[in-house]
Amino acid sequence: MTSQVSSPAEQADEAVVGEQRKAAGAKDVRRLDRVIIRFAGDSGDGMQLTGDRFTSETASFGNDLSTLPNFPAEIRAPAGTLPGVSSFQLHFADHDILTPGDAPNVLVAMNPAALKANIADMPRGAEIIVNTDEFTKRALQKVGYGSNPLEDGSLDGYHLHPVPLTTLTVEALKEFDLTRKEAERSKNMFALGLLSWMYHRPTEGTEKFLASKFAKKPDIAAANIAAFRAGWNFGETTEDFAVSYEVAPAVKAFPPGTYRNISGNLALAYGLVAASRQADLPLFLGSYPITPASDILHELSRHKNFGVRTFQAEDEIAGIGAALGAAFGGSLAVTTTSGPGVALKSETIGLAVSLELPLLIVDIQRGGPSTGLPTKTEQADLLQAMYGRNGEAPVPVVAPRTPADCFDAALEAARIALTYRTPVFLLSDGYLANGSEPWRVPDLEELPDLRVRFAQGPNHTLDDGTEVFWPYKRDPRTLARPWAIPGTPGLEHRIGGIEKQDGTGNISYDPANHDFMVRTRQAKVDGVEVPDVEVDDPHGARTLVLGWGSTYGPITAAVRRLRAAGESVAQAHLRHLNPFPHNLGEVLRGYDKVVVPEMNLGQLATLIRAKYLVDATSYNQVNGMPFKAEQLATALKEAIDD
């Protein structure tokens, strides 16, 4: 991504050109440093596709960006109802940004339900583009509007742009051999074309995408491209849009490199493939589809050329059972799920702890309990990952902080699992999974060497001089047991869930042995080498904000706002939640106040209080949505002043 910054002389020339354009009747072009756009409509209106295409073109242009897809859990809610509203929010800028934004500058509402569901988030003065064709009496009544908001003055505080999107789309496609219903489906492309004109987004990529997506239906491809171009031309010619906007590429936000837009689930899938290649092991995924983790299964199934095998099991239990079997057989084994699936997998996770085999459990957290909020985000599985098994069954826990960071977190989880022969939890969530941001594609030389050595022969000598293989004889540094591939001559050994005798792996009910094995497994997890937690504290603050997982973006944005206002506040963020970094206790005791924002009711704060006896203050939210930066900044300011 490269861009040129205008000199003062060039800027003066641009101003002259701008005046000349005005004199010639051309539309005004204004420069902005950032914009937040939200596309909203019925779940059948293609808002996710529209947002995704706008995002892809924005990424190719070189802006920094962050997205927030938001869709209903219902497979197909009744058309035009509030439960059926789907939205896609995109924040893009000419500088480094961290969140999808608190309040949109622009709302594209495809029907009355979309307007009503989102108007409360719109600040006064924001631009609202509405599809007037959908504002019928019946549609208004369906969502509880007593009068038409486009006519009753309730939107006077906004810049309202009433556009008959459906009519204009049908008119633009009248030359195509399509029914009216088929033509109407392209109205999202008309809206995308209009917004692409408004914000000077590239168009070639979208047209190529449409041609490829509908390659087997060339008439549909041509119709969508025509609708897209019609939307662009409408923006250029209509008097209702007198201004377009430019947001320059974020040249200073990115170190040199090759970048692409990536979602958290896609980054995680790529990280797993990279880990298997760096370990020189086949990757096996045993999984059962569950929102919001299913995209990882879908993506990995495309990479058989990298030695990836995916198994869609009949249920969650079978999925992890197959994965654990693959781990026993020498694969880098993974199972993906969300909170309800973790509950079903818990017994097999305990078996993996007992067998001491590397296994990655990827939990894309969502709102609970039970089925809960399948399409909404939450961070409420931390204690489940830590303790949600019978007996003392410790498991390392790793959490990514941004969508792109899911790649590195997958590599780190694999490192721990392979080095220490243990199952590892990777805790992402729906916000990271579905959100996206620019990702620098790493060079192969930057990736860690994860190669392992399998057991090849005897490793213990008995008193009588006989050489034997002990499956639970440990590496003195890592306490990891040997990894013996089934079928290797002389390495036959027992497996199963009953307690093992130290060293031999024989079945043992001896109390002293059980005590020793429990403490050894705990010591192995406690001894996992993790980096020290880094603290961002440029001004010697008295208050520390401690976060984990996807709260990184909102916390960092809030901290920036406070510092810009003259406040002194420190920030630290945890990737490793079990074990904690060795210096964490010292860090926490260095501050008068510790505030822990979480999208749960205080799970990390509970662990911090218990382990370090620090009176950490919780700030919690469990509404299925990520924190807003302004909301966090206000709460942190109150904590600082308290």
PDB file of N, CA and C in Angstrom, residues 365 377-383 429 545-552 555 573-574 577 580 595-609 616-623 625-627 631-632:
ATOM      1  N   GLN A 365     -16.416 -17.771  21.085  1.00  0.00           N
ATOM      2  CA  GLN A 365     -17.434 -17.521  22.101  1.00  0.00           C
ATOM      3  C   GLN A 365     -18.624 -16.726  21.558  1.00  0.00           C
ATOM      4  N   THR A 377     -21.887 -11.600  20.299  1.00  0.00           N
ATOM      5  CA  THR A 377     -20.579 -11.882  20.884  1.00  0.00           C
ATOM      6  C   THR A 377     -20.598 -11.793  22.407  1.00  0.00           C
ATOM      7  N   GLU A 378     -19.659 -12.491  23.032  1.00  0.00           N
ATOM      8  CA  GLU A 378     -19.512 -12.483  24.486  1.00  0.00           C
ATOM      9  C   GLU A 378     -18.137 -13.056  24.825  1.00  0.00           C
ATOM     10  N   GLN A 379     -17.691 -12.825  26.066  1.00  0.00           N
ATOM     11  CA  GLN A 379     -16.414 -13.367  26.553  1.00  0.00           C
ATOM     12  C   GLN A 379     -16.658 -14.225  27.788  1.00  0.00           C
ATOM     13  N   ALA A 380     -17.723 -14.954  27.818  1.00  0.00           N
ATOM     14  CA  ALA A 380     -18.163 -15.586  29.060  1.00  0.00           C
ATOM     15  C   ALA A 380     -17.757 -17.047  29.197  1.00  0.00           C
ATOM     16  N   ASP A 381     -16.834 -17.535  28.358  1.00  0.00           N
ATOM     17  CA  ASP A 381     -16.396 -18.927  28.460  1.00  0.00           C
ATOM     18  C   ASP A 381     -15.042 -19.075  29.129  1.00  0.00           C
ATOM     19  N   LEU A 382     -14.499 -18.001  29.698  1.00  0.00           N
ATOM     20  CA  LEU A 382     -13.162 -18.075  30.283  1.00  0.00           C
ATOM     21  C   LEU A 382     -13.103 -19.077  31.431  1.00  0.00           C
ATOM     22  N   LEU A 383     -14.034 -18.971  32.371  1.00  0.00           N
ATOM     23  CA  LEU A 383     -14.015 -19.896  33.500  1.00  0.00           C
ATOM     24  C   LEU A 383     -14.350 -21.314  33.050  1.00  0.00           C
ATOM     25  N   ASP A 429     -13.898 -14.934  19.730  1.00  0.00           N
ATOM     26  CA  ASP A 429     -15.327 -14.669  19.953  1.00  0.00           C
ATOM     27  C   ASP A 429     -15.958 -14.180  18.655  1.00  0.00           C
ATOM     28  N   VAL A 545      -5.543  -0.246  33.176  1.00  0.00           N
ATOM     29  CA  VAL A 545      -6.658  -0.942  32.542  1.00  0.00           C
ATOM     30  C   VAL A 545      -6.128  -2.268  32.016  1.00  0.00           C
ATOM     31  N   LEU A 546      -6.690  -3.362  32.498  1.00  0.00           N
ATOM     32  CA  LEU A 546      -6.247  -4.697  32.111  1.00  0.00           C
ATOM     33  C   LEU A 546      -7.343  -5.373  31.298  1.00  0.00           C
ATOM     34  N   GLY A 547      -7.008  -5.837  30.105  1.00  0.00           N
ATOM     35  CA  GLY A 547      -7.998  -6.497  29.267  1.00  0.00           C
ATOM     36  C   GLY A 547      -7.502  -7.824  28.750  1.00  0.00           C
ATOM     37  N   TRP A 548      -8.383  -8.520  28.041  1.00  0.00           N
ATOM     38  CA  TRP A 548      -8.020  -9.760  27.350  1.00  0.00           C
ATOM     39  C   TRP A 548      -8.930  -9.921  26.138  1.00  0.00           C
ATOM     40  N   GLY A 549      -8.436 -10.644  25.147  1.00  0.00           N
ATOM     41  CA  GLY A 549      -9.273 -10.943  23.993  1.00  0.00           C
ATOM     42  C   GLY A 549      -9.685  -9.707  23.224  1.00  0.00           C
ATOM     43  N   SER A 550     -10.928  -9.730  22.733  1.00  0.00           N
ATOM     44  CA  SER A 550     -11.398  -8.725  21.785  1.00  0.00           C
ATOM     45  C   SER A 550     -11.663  -7.363  22.395  1.00  0.00           C
ATOM     46  N   THR A 551     -11.505  -7.196  23.707  1.00  0.00           N
ATOM     47  CA  THR A 551     -11.658  -5.862  24.283  1.00  0.00           C
ATOM     48  C   THR A 551     -10.468  -4.957  23.965  1.00  0.00           C
ATOM     49  N   TYR A 552      -9.443  -5.504  23.326  1.00  0.00           N
ATOM     50  CA  TYR A 552      -8.243  -4.715  23.057  1.00  0.00           C
ATOM     51  C   TYR A 552      -8.548  -3.445  22.277  1.00  0.00           C
ATOM     52  N   ILE A 555     -10.657  -0.834  24.338  1.00  0.00           N
ATOM     53  CA  ILE A 555      -9.867  -0.323  25.464  1.00  0.00           C
ATOM     54  C   ILE A 555      -8.789   0.629  24.959  1.00  0.00           C
ATOM     55  N   HIS A 573      -2.566  -5.807  28.239  1.00  0.00           N
ATOM     56  CA  HIS A 573      -3.522  -6.738  27.632  1.00  0.00           C
ATOM     57  C   HIS A 573      -2.942  -8.140  27.656  1.00  0.00           C
ATOM     58  N   LEU A 574      -3.770  -9.103  28.047  1.00  0.00           N
ATOM     59  CA  LEU A 574      -3.320 -10.479  28.228  1.00  0.00           C
ATOM     60  C   LEU A 574      -3.655 -11.336  27.010  1.00  0.00           C
ATOM     61  N   LEU A 577      -3.860 -16.580  29.358  1.00  0.00           N
ATOM     62  CA  LEU A 577      -4.743 -16.540  30.521  1.00  0.00           C
ATOM     63  C   LEU A 577      -4.528 -17.726  31.444  1.00  0.00           C
ATOM     64  N   PHE A 580      -0.822 -17.353  33.618  1.00  0.00           N
ATOM     65  CA  PHE A 580      -0.614 -15.918  33.473  1.00  0.00           C
ATOM     66  C   PHE A 580       0.879 -15.632  33.289  1.00  0.00           C
ATOM     67  N   VAL A 595      -8.542  -1.681  36.642  1.00  0.00           N
ATOM     68  CA  VAL A 595      -9.885  -1.798  36.075  1.00  0.00           C
ATOM     69  C   VAL A 595      -9.851  -2.866  34.984  1.00  0.00           C
ATOM     70  N   VAL A 596     -10.803  -3.795  35.035  1.00  0.00           N
ATOM     71  CA  VAL A 596     -10.841  -4.911  34.087  1.00  0.00           C
ATOM     72  C   VAL A 596     -12.163  -4.872  33.318  1.00  0.00           C
ATOM     73  N   PRO A 597     -12.182  -4.316  32.101  1.00  0.00           N
ATOM     74  CA  PRO A 597     -13.393  -4.360  31.280  1.00  0.00           C
ATOM     75  C   PRO A 597     -13.531  -5.733  30.609  1.00  0.00           C
ATOM     76  N   GLU A 598     -14.715  -6.318  30.718  1.00  0.00           N
ATOM     77  CA  GLU A 598     -14.954  -7.631  30.107  1.00  0.00           C
ATOM     78  C   GLU A 598     -16.381  -7.715  29.605  1.00  0.00           C
ATOM     79  N   MET A 599     -16.568  -8.523  28.550  1.00  0.00           N
ATOM     80  CA  MET A 599     -17.913  -8.803  28.060  1.00  0.00           C
ATOM     81  C   MET A 599     -18.449 -10.061  28.749  1.00  0.00           C
ATOM     82  N   ASN A 600     -18.462 -10.000  30.062  1.00  0.00           N
ATOM     83  CA  ASN A 600     -19.033 -11.023  30.932  1.00  0.00           C
ATOM     84  C   ASN A 600     -19.287 -10.339  32.271  1.00  0.00           C
ATOM     85  N   LEU A 601     -19.549 -11.086  33.302  1.00  0.00           N
ATOM     86  CA  LEU A 601     -19.836 -10.473  34.606  1.00  0.00           C
ATOM     87  C   LEU A 601     -18.622 -10.457  35.531  1.00  0.00           C
ATOM     88  N   GLY A 602     -17.414 -10.511  34.970  1.00  0.00           N
ATOM     89  CA  GLY A 602     -16.218 -10.324  35.787  1.00  0.00           C
ATOM     90  C   GLY A 602     -15.375 -11.565  35.973  1.00  0.00           C
ATOM     91  N   GLN A 603     -15.202 -12.365  34.919  1.00  0.00           N
ATOM     92  CA  GLN A 603     -14.498 -13.640  35.074  1.00  0.00           C
ATOM     93  C   GLN A 603     -12.988 -13.465  35.234  1.00  0.00           C
ATOM     94  N   LEU A 604     -12.363 -12.644  34.388  1.00  0.00           N
ATOM     95  CA  LEU A 604     -10.933 -12.398  34.573  1.00  0.00           C
ATOM     96  C   LEU A 604     -10.689 -11.676  35.888  1.00  0.00           C
ATOM     97  N   ALA A 605     -11.537 -10.719  36.216  1.00  0.00           N
ATOM     98  CA  ALA A 605     -11.373 -10.002  37.490  1.00  0.00           C
ATOM     99  C   ALA A 605     -11.421 -10.965  38.666  1.00  0.00           C
ATOM    100  N   THR A 606     -12.289 -11.968  38.604  1.00  0.00           N
ATOM    101  CA  THR A 606     -12.369 -12.973  39.666  1.00  0.00           C
ATOM    102  C   THR A 606     -11.052 -13.734  39.795  1.00  0.00           C
ATOM    103  N   LEU A 607     -10.485 -14.136  38.661  1.00  0.00           N
ATOM    104  CA  LEU A 607      -9.212 -14.856  38.683  1.00  0.00           C
ATOM    105  C   LEU A 607      -8.088 -13.977  39.216  1.00  0.00           C
ATOM    106  N   ILE A 608      -8.080 -12.715  38.825  1.00  0.00           N
ATOM    107  CA  ILE A 608      -7.033 -11.787  39.272  1.00  0.00           C
ATOM    108  C   ILE A 608      -7.118 -11.582  40.783  1.00  0.00           C
ATOM    109  N   ARG A 609      -8.324 -11.381  41.267  1.00  0.00           N
ATOM    110  CA  ARG A 609      -8.492 -11.183  42.712  1.00  0.00           C
ATOM    111  C   ARG A 609      -8.043 -12.420  43.485  1.00  0.00           C
ATOM    112  N   ALA A 616      -9.196  -5.736  42.057  1.00  0.00           N
ATOM    113  CA  ALA A 616      -9.502  -5.284  40.703  1.00  0.00           C
ATOM    114  C   ALA A 616     -10.972  -4.902  40.589  1.00  0.00           C
ATOM    115  N   THR A 617     -11.224  -3.827  39.855  1.00  0.00           N
ATOM    116  CA  THR A 617     -12.583  -3.343  39.631  1.00  0.00           C
ATOM    117  C   THR A 617     -13.086  -3.826  38.277  1.00  0.00           C
ATOM    118  N   SER A 618     -14.260  -4.430  38.267  1.00  0.00           N
ATOM    119  CA  SER A 618     -14.836  -4.918  37.020  1.00  0.00           C
ATOM    120  C   SER A 618     -15.663  -3.839  36.339  1.00  0.00           C
ATOM    121  N   TYR A 619     -15.591  -3.820  35.027  1.00  0.00           N
ATOM    122  CA  TYR A 619     -16.538  -3.039  34.234  1.00  0.00           C
ATOM    123  C   TYR A 619     -17.083  -3.988  33.181  1.00  0.00           C
ATOM    124  N   ASN A 620     -18.358  -4.281  33.244  1.00  0.00           N
ATOM    125  CA  ASN A 620     -18.906  -5.413  32.495  1.00  0.00           C
ATOM    126  C   ASN A 620     -20.037  -5.031  31.564  1.00  0.00           C
ATOM    127  N   GLN A 621     -20.151  -5.814  30.489  1.00  0.00           N
ATOM    128  CA  GLN A 621     -21.227  -5.643  29.516  1.00  0.00           C
ATOM    129  C   GLN A 621     -21.538  -7.008  28.909  1.00  0.00           C
ATOM    130  N   VAL A 622     -22.810  -7.365  28.862  1.00  0.00           N
ATOM    131  CA  VAL A 622     -23.214  -8.655  28.280  1.00  0.00           C
ATOM    132  C   VAL A 622     -24.461  -8.459  27.421  1.00  0.00           C
ATOM    133  N   ASN A 623     -24.410  -7.500  26.509  1.00  0.00           N
ATOM    134  CA  ASN A 623     -25.561  -7.227  25.645  1.00  0.00           C
ATOM    135  C   ASN A 623     -25.392  -7.791  24.234  1.00  0.00           C
ATOM    136  N   MET A 625     -22.977  -7.194  22.169  1.00  0.00           N
ATOM    137  CA  MET A 625     -22.246  -6.277  21.297  1.00  0.00           C
ATOM    138  C   MET A 625     -20.926  -5.888  21.951  1.00  0.00           C
ATOM    139  N   PRO A 626     -19.920  -5.534  21.147  1.00  0.00           N
ATOM    140  CA  PRO A 626     -18.645  -5.091  21.725  1.00  0.00           C
ATOM    141  C   PRO A 626     -18.785  -3.746  22.417  1.00  0.00           C
ATOM    142  N   PHE A 627     -17.826  -3.450  23.289  1.00  0.00           N
ATOM    143  CA  PHE A 627     -17.793  -2.152  23.949  1.00  0.00           C
ATOM    144  C   PHE A 627     -17.667  -1.027  22.919  1.00  0.00           C
ATOM    145  N   GLN A 631     -17.995   4.898  25.602  1.00  0.00           N
ATOM    146  CA  GLN A 631     -18.558   4.301  26.814  1.00  0.00           C
ATOM    147  C   GLN A 631     -17.444   3.893  27.777  1.00  0.00           C
ATOM    148  N   LEU A 632     -16.405   3.241  27.252  1.00  0.00           N
ATOM    149  CA  LEU A 632     -15.291   2.828  28.105  1.00  0.00           C
ATOM    150  C   LEU A 632     -14.508   4.026  28.620  1.00  0.00           C
TER     151      LEU A 632
END
